[in-house]
Amino acid sequence: MSNYDDNYVAGCYGTVAEQLDEAHYDDRSDADDDMEKGRIKFPKDKLYGRDRELAVLSQLYDDMATNSNDGKEGAAAGGGPRVSFLGSNNGSRVVFLSGYSGIGKSALVKEFIHQIQRVHNSTANNKSSSPILHFSGKYIQQSGGAAPFSAISQVFGNMVSSLTKGQQGGNNKADEKINEGGAHNYTRSLCNKIWKQIQSSDVIGPGTDGNEVLIDIFPSLRPLLDGSCVSSNRLQRMESMSNIEGREEKGEPSMNAVKESTSELLNMISSSLQRPLVLFLDDLQWADG
């Protein structure tokens, strides 16, 4: 008969159960003032009980990647954030995550990004396949009212910064290291593709009202809209700034003009990618200030 002590595996609260994850019970007896003593601790980079929500997000992403139009709208709710989504004829998806504050909506998106990154990098030829581009922005509650389009401005700022510096999308340093060798060449090629489409666009091409609207509302987009992301031609950049006074005299652009111009740019960026573009706007409830 084997010795009991040889087969005993301490679980939480001293139970006889093998622990299959990194959670542990802090049973330290020293440090009487330690508030963490005697508590079950879970790793901060783990997400528990969100398999259903992650499955819905992953399926939506896969449908977009394969140009599937199944499921134009729907919803899924378990014990976590409610996932609602709307589809369009061009294959894009708008997904809403709703739930009480602190339920883990942002953490769910972060884990979803990590999952699709892991799957992509385990199946793709990193030297030839495009990276997954993802960018985020966050609305902030302010007593004086939030800046208009503040989260969208963050998204565009992160996007232009990543494209011009040859990094992958996102704000996670670990993600930026993925495909580091080929990321710079890919983003340079992507900038060229986007710039060529912008040049031929009647909506946001150089000298159009849409181009001026985007630069006025989202100044960080200038390198994409004036071609300086693919050229260091200083004269080109100066020419693109020469009509600033004229734009100011026109007054504030209409919301329809902002929507049309922004939609045109996003369509051009998305159509230049081999994988779906993921944009995350956090704390959308504060979007109206």
CSV table of C-alpha atoms in Angstrom, one decimal:
chain,number,residue,atom,x,y,z
A,1,MET,CA,0.0,0.0,0.0
A,2,SER,CA,1.4,3.3,-1.0
A,3,ASN,CA,2.2,6.0,1.5
A,4,TYR,CA,-0.6,8.6,1.8
A,5,ASP,CA,1.9,11.5,2.1
A,6,ASP,CA,3.5,10.5,-1.2
A,7,ASN,CA,0.2,10.9,-3.1
A,8,TYR,CA,-1.2,13.9,-1.2
A,9,VAL,CA,-1.6,17.1,-3.3
A,10,ALA,CA,-2.6,20.1,-1.3
A,11,GLY,CA,-5.5,22.0,-2.8
A,12,CYS,CA,-7.3,25.2,-1.6
A,13,TYR,CA,-8.0,25.2,2.1
A,14,GLY,CA,-6.0,22.0,2.5
A,15,THR,CA,-8.3,19.8,0.4
A,16,VAL,CA,-7.0,16.7,-1.3
A,17,ALA,CA,-7.3,17.9,-4.9
A,18,GLU,CA,-4.8,18.6,-7.7
A,19,GLN,CA,-4.8,22.2,-8.7
A,20,LEU,CA,-4.9,22.5,-12.5
A,21,ASP,CA,-4.3,26.3,-12.7
A,22,GLU,CA,-2.2,28.9,-10.9
A,23,ALA,CA,-4.7,29.7,-8.3
A,24,HIS,CA,-3.4,29.2,-4.8
A,25,TYR,CA,-4.3,29.6,-1.1
A,26,ASP,CA,-2.1,32.0,0.8
A,27,ASP,CA,-1.5,30.1,4.0
A,28,ARG,CA,1.3,32.2,5.4
A,29,SER,CA,1.3,32.5,9.1
A,30,ASP,CA,3.8,35.3,9.4
A,31,ALA,CA,3.1,39.0,8.8
A,32,ASP,CA,0.0,39.5,10.9
A,33,ASP,CA,-0.8,42.8,9.1
A,34,ASP,CA,-0.8,41.2,5.7
A,35,MET,CA,-4.4,41.7,4.3
A,36,GLU,CA,-3.8,39.1,1.6
A,37,LYS,CA,-3.1,36.3,4.0
A,38,GLY,CA,-5.7,33.6,4.1
A,39,ARG,CA,-7.2,34.4,0.7
A,40,ILE,CA,-7.5,32.4,-2.4
A,41,LYS,CA,-5.5,34.2,-5.1
A,42,PHE,CA,-6.0,34.0,-8.8
A,43,PRO,CA,-3.6,35.0,-11.6
A,44,LYS,CA,-4.4,38.4,-13.0
A,45,ASP,CA,-3.9,37.4,-16.6
A,46,LYS,CA,-6.5,34.5,-16.4
A,47,LEU,CA,-10.2,34.9,-17.4
A,48,TYR,CA,-12.6,32.5,-15.8
A,49,GLY,CA,-16.2,31.5,-16.8
A,50,ARG,CA,-16.3,33.5,-20.1
A,51,ASP,CA,-16.0,30.6,-22.5
A,52,ARG,CA,-19.5,31.2,-24.0
A,53,GLU,CA,-18.8,34.9,-24.6
A,54,LEU,CA,-15.4,34.2,-26.1
A,55,ALA,CA,-16.9,31.6,-28.4
A,56,VAL,CA,-19.4,34.2,-29.7
A,57,LEU,CA,-16.7,36.8,-30.4
A,58,SER,CA,-14.4,34.2,-32.0
A,59,GLN,CA,-17.2,32.9,-34.3
A,60,LEU,CA,-18.0,36.5,-35.3
A,61,TYR,CA,-14.3,37.1,-36.1
A,62,ASP,CA,-14.0,33.8,-38.1
A,63,ASP,CA,-17.2,34.7,-40.1
A,64,MET,CA,-15.6,38.0,-41.1
A,65,ALA,CA,-12.3,36.3,-42.0
A,66,THR,CA,-14.1,33.9,-44.2
A,67,ASN,CA,-16.6,36.5,-45.7
A,68,SER,CA,-19.5,34.6,-44.2
A,69,ASN,CA,-22.7,36.6,-43.8
A,70,ASP,CA,-24.5,34.2,-41.5
A,71,GLY,CA,-26.0,35.8,-38.5
A,72,LYS,CA,-26.7,39.4,-39.4
A,73,GLU,CA,-27.7,40.1,-35.8
A,74,GLY,CA,-28.0,38.3,-32.5
A,75,ALA,CA,-27.1,38.2,-28.8
A,76,ALA,CA,-25.7,35.9,-26.2
A,77,ALA,CA,-25.8,36.2,-22.5
A,78,GLY,CA,-24.4,34.0,-19.8
A,79,GLY,CA,-23.0,34.9,-16.4
A,80,GLY,CA,-20.8,37.6,-17.8
A,81,PRO,CA,-21.2,40.6,-20.2
A,82,ARG,CA,-24.1,40.4,-22.7
A,83,VAL,CA,-22.8,40.2,-26.3
A,84,SER,CA,-25.0,41.8,-28.9
A,85,PHE,CA,-24.0,42.3,-32.5
A,86,LEU,CA,-25.2,43.7,-35.8
A,87,GLY,CA,-24.0,42.8,-39.3
A,88,SER,CA,-23.9,44.7,-42.6
A,89,ASN,CA,-23.9,43.7,-46.2
A,90,ASN,CA,-20.1,44.4,-46.5
A,91,GLY,CA,-19.3,41.7,-43.9
A,92,SER,CA,-18.4,44.1,-41.0
A,93,ARG,CA,-19.8,43.6,-37.5
A,94,VAL,CA,-20.7,46.0,-34.7
A,95,VAL,CA,-20.5,44.2,-31.3
A,96,PHE,CA,-21.8,45.7,-28.1
A,97,LEU,CA,-20.7,44.3,-24.7
A,98,SER,CA,-23.1,45.4,-21.9
A,99,GLY,CA,-23.0,44.6,-18.2
A,100,TYR,CA,-22.5,46.1,-14.7
A,101,SER,CA,-19.3,48.0,-14.0
A,102,GLY,CA,-16.5,45.7,-13.1
A,103,ILE,CA,-18.1,42.5,-14.6
A,104,GLY,CA,-15.1,42.2,-17.0
A,105,LYS,CA,-16.1,43.7,-20.4
A,106,SER,CA,-12.6,45.1,-21.0
A,107,ALA,CA,-10.9,41.9,-19.8
A,108,LEU,CA,-13.1,39.9,-22.1
A,109,VAL,CA,-12.0,41.9,-25.1
A,110,LYS,CA,-8.3,41.6,-24.0
A,111,GLU,CA,-8.6,37.9,-23.8
A,112,PHE,CA,-10.4,37.7,-27.1
A,113,ILE,CA,-7.5,39.6,-28.8
A,114,HIS,CA,-5.0,37.2,-27.1
A,115,GLN,CA,-6.9,34.2,-28.3
A,116,ILE,CA,-7.1,35.2,-32.0
A,117,GLN,CA,-3.4,36.2,-31.9
A,118,ARG,CA,-2.4,32.8,-30.5
A,119,VAL,CA,-4.5,31.0,-33.1
A,120,HIS,CA,-3.2,33.2,-35.9
A,121,ASN,CA,0.4,32.8,-35.0
A,122,SER,CA,0.1,29.0,-34.5
A,123,THR,CA,-1.3,28.5,-38.0
A,124,ALA,CA,0.1,31.2,-40.1
A,125,ASN,CA,3.5,31.6,-41.8
A,126,ASN,CA,4.7,34.6,-39.8
A,127,LYS,CA,7.1,35.7,-42.6
A,128,SER,CA,4.4,36.0,-45.2
A,129,SER,CA,1.1,36.3,-43.4
A,130,SER,CA,-0.2,39.7,-42.3
A,131,PRO,CA,-0.5,40.4,-38.6
A,132,ILE,CA,-3.9,41.0,-36.9
A,133,LEU,CA,-4.3,44.7,-36.5
A,134,HIS,CA,-6.3,45.8,-33.4
A,135,PHE,CA,-6.6,49.3,-31.9
A,136,SER,CA,-8.5,50.7,-28.9
A,137,GLY,CA,-9.7,53.9,-27.4
A,138,LYS,CA,-11.4,54.8,-24.2
A,139,TYR,CA,-14.0,57.4,-23.3
A,140,ILE,CA,-13.6,59.1,-19.9
A,141,GLN,CA,-16.2,60.6,-17.7
A,142,GLN,CA,-15.6,64.3,-17.3
A,143,SER,CA,-17.7,66.9,-15.5
A,144,GLY,CA,-17.1,69.4,-18.2
A,145,GLY,CA,-18.0,67.0,-21.0
A,146,ALA,CA,-15.7,64.6,-22.9
A,147,ALA,CA,-13.9,65.8,-26.0
A,148,PRO,CA,-15.9,64.9,-29.2
A,149,PHE,CA,-14.8,61.6,-30.7
A,150,SER,CA,-12.1,61.3,-28.1
A,151,ALA,CA,-11.9,57.4,-28.1
A,152,ILE,CA,-12.1,57.4,-31.9
A,153,SER,CA,-9.2,59.9,-32.0
A,154,GLN,CA,-7.2,57.5,-29.8
A,155,VAL,CA,-7.9,54.7,-32.1
A,156,PHE,CA,-6.8,56.6,-35.2
A,157,GLY,CA,-3.7,57.9,-33.3
A,158,ASN,CA,-2.7,54.4,-32.3
A,159,MET,CA,-3.3,53.2,-35.8
A,160,VAL,CA,-1.2,55.8,-37.5
A,161,SER,CA,1.6,55.4,-35.0
A,162,SER,CA,1.6,51.6,-35.5
A,163,LEU,CA,1.6,51.9,-39.3
A,164,THR,CA,4.3,54.5,-39.5
A,165,LYS,CA,6.5,52.8,-37.0
A,166,GLY,CA,6.2,49.4,-38.5
A,167,GLN,CA,4.6,47.8,-35.4
A,168,GLN,CA,1.6,45.6,-35.0
A,169,GLY,CA,-1.7,47.0,-33.9
A,170,GLY,CA,-2.7,47.3,-30.3
A,171,ASN,CA,-1.3,48.6,-27.1
A,172,ASN,CA,0.1,45.4,-25.7
A,173,LYS,CA,3.9,45.3,-25.8
A,174,ALA,CA,3.8,41.5,-26.0
A,175,ASP,CA,1.7,41.7,-29.1
A,176,GLU,CA,4.0,44.2,-30.7
A,177,LYS,CA,6.9,41.7,-30.5
A,178,ILE,CA,4.9,39.1,-32.6
A,179,ASN,CA,6.1,39.0,-36.2
A,180,GLU,CA,8.5,41.8,-35.3
A,181,GLY,CA,10.8,40.9,-38.2
A,182,GLY,CA,8.3,41.2,-41.0
A,183,ALA,CA,6.0,43.8,-39.4
A,184,HIS,CA,7.9,46.8,-40.7
A,185,ASN,CA,7.9,45.7,-44.3
A,186,TYR,CA,4.2,44.8,-44.0
A,187,THR,CA,3.1,48.1,-42.6
A,188,ARG,CA,5.1,50.1,-45.2
A,189,SER,CA,3.3,48.1,-47.9
A,190,LEU,CA,0.0,48.7,-46.2
A,191,CYS,CA,0.6,52.4,-46.0
A,192,ASN,CA,1.2,52.5,-49.8
A,193,LYS,CA,-2.0,50.5,-50.5
A,194,ILE,CA,-4.1,52.9,-48.3
A,195,TRP,CA,-2.5,56.0,-49.8
A,196,LYS,CA,-3.1,54.8,-53.4
A,197,GLN,CA,-6.8,54.3,-52.5
A,198,ILE,CA,-7.0,57.7,-50.9
A,199,GLN,CA,-5.5,59.4,-53.9
A,200,SER,CA,-8.2,57.9,-56.2
A,201,SER,CA,-11.1,58.6,-53.8
A,202,ASP,CA,-13.7,61.2,-54.7
A,203,VAL,CA,-14.7,61.4,-51.0
A,204,ILE,CA,-11.5,61.7,-49.0
A,205,GLY,CA,-8.9,62.2,-51.7
A,206,PRO,CA,-6.4,65.1,-51.6
A,207,GLY,CA,-8.2,68.5,-51.9
A,208,THR,CA,-11.7,67.1,-51.2
A,209,ASP,CA,-14.0,68.3,-48.5
A,210,GLY,CA,-13.8,64.8,-46.9
A,211,ASN,CA,-10.0,65.0,-46.6
A,212,GLU,CA,-10.3,68.4,-44.9
A,213,VAL,CA,-13.0,67.1,-42.5
A,214,LEU,CA,-10.9,64.2,-41.4
A,215,ILE,CA,-7.8,66.3,-40.8
A,216,ASP,CA,-9.8,68.9,-38.9
A,217,ILE,CA,-11.6,66.3,-36.6
A,218,PHE,CA,-8.7,63.7,-36.4
A,219,PRO,CA,-5.4,65.6,-36.8
A,220,SER,CA,-3.5,62.4,-36.1
A,221,LEU,CA,-4.7,61.0,-39.5
A,222,ARG,CA,-2.6,63.6,-41.4
A,223,PRO,CA,0.3,61.2,-42.3
A,224,LEU,CA,-2.2,58.9,-44.0
A,225,LEU,CA,-4.2,61.6,-45.7
A,226,ASP,CA,-1.4,63.7,-47.0
A,227,GLY,CA,0.8,60.8,-48.1
A,228,SER,CA,3.6,61.6,-45.6
A,229,CYS,CA,3.4,58.1,-44.2
A,230,VAL,CA,4.9,56.8,-47.5
A,231,SER,CA,7.0,59.9,-48.4
A,232,SER,CA,9.2,62.3,-46.5
A,233,ASN,CA,8.5,65.0,-49.0
A,234,ARG,CA,8.2,68.1,-46.8
A,235,LEU,CA,6.7,70.2,-49.7
A,236,GLN,CA,3.9,67.7,-50.0
A,237,ARG,CA,3.1,68.1,-46.3
A,238,MET,CA,3.3,71.9,-46.5
A,239,GLU,CA,0.9,71.9,-49.5
A,240,SER,CA,-1.6,69.8,-47.6
A,241,MET,CA,-1.6,72.4,-44.8
A,242,SER,CA,-1.9,75.5,-47.1
A,243,ASN,CA,-5.7,75.6,-47.0
A,244,ILE,CA,-6.2,75.5,-43.2
A,245,GLU,CA,-7.5,79.1,-43.1
A,246,GLY,CA,-10.0,78.3,-45.8
A,247,ARG,CA,-11.2,75.3,-43.9
A,248,GLU,CA,-11.7,77.3,-40.8
A,249,GLU,CA,-13.9,79.8,-42.6
A,250,LYS,CA,-16.3,76.9,-43.6
A,251,GLY,CA,-17.3,76.4,-40.0
A,252,GLU,CA,-17.9,73.1,-38.3
A,253,PRO,CA,-18.4,70.1,-40.6
A,254,SER,CA,-21.8,68.3,-40.4
A,255,MET,CA,-22.2,65.0,-38.7
A,256,ASN,CA,-23.1,63.4,-42.0
A,257,ALA,CA,-19.8,64.6,-43.5
A,258,VAL,CA,-17.8,63.2,-40.6
A,259,LYS,CA,-19.7,59.8,-40.8
A,260,GLU,CA,-19.3,59.6,-44.6
A,261,SER,CA,-15.6,60.5,-44.5
A,262,THR,CA,-14.7,58.2,-41.6
A,263,SER,CA,-16.6,55.3,-43.2
A,264,GLU,CA,-14.8,55.8,-46.4
A,265,LEU,CA,-11.4,55.7,-44.7
A,266,LEU,CA,-12.2,52.6,-42.6
A,267,ASN,CA,-13.5,50.8,-45.7
A,268,MET,CA,-10.2,51.6,-47.5
A,269,ILE,CA,-8.1,50.4,-44.6
A,270,SER,CA,-10.1,47.2,-44.1
A,271,SER,CA,-10.1,46.3,-47.8
A,272,SER,CA,-6.3,46.6,-47.7
A,273,LEU,CA,-5.9,44.0,-45.0
A,274,GLN,CA,-5.8,40.2,-45.3
A,275,ARG,CA,-7.4,39.8,-41.8
A,276,PRO,CA,-10.3,41.7,-40.2
A,277,LEU,CA,-9.5,45.0,-38.5
A,278,VAL,CA,-10.5,45.0,-34.8
A,279,LEU,CA,-11.4,48.4,-33.2
A,280,PHE,CA,-12.4,48.6,-29.5
A,281,LEU,CA,-14.2,51.6,-28.0
A,282,ASP,CA,-14.2,51.3,-24.2
A,283,ASP,CA,-16.7,52.9,-21.8
A,284,LEU,CA,-19.0,53.9,-24.7
A,285,GLN,CA,-21.6,55.3,-22.1
A,286,TRP,CA,-19.5,58.4,-21.8
A,287,ALA,CA,-19.3,59.1,-25.5
A,288,ASP,CA,-21.7,62.0,-25.3
A,289,GLY,CA,-19.8,63.6,-22.4
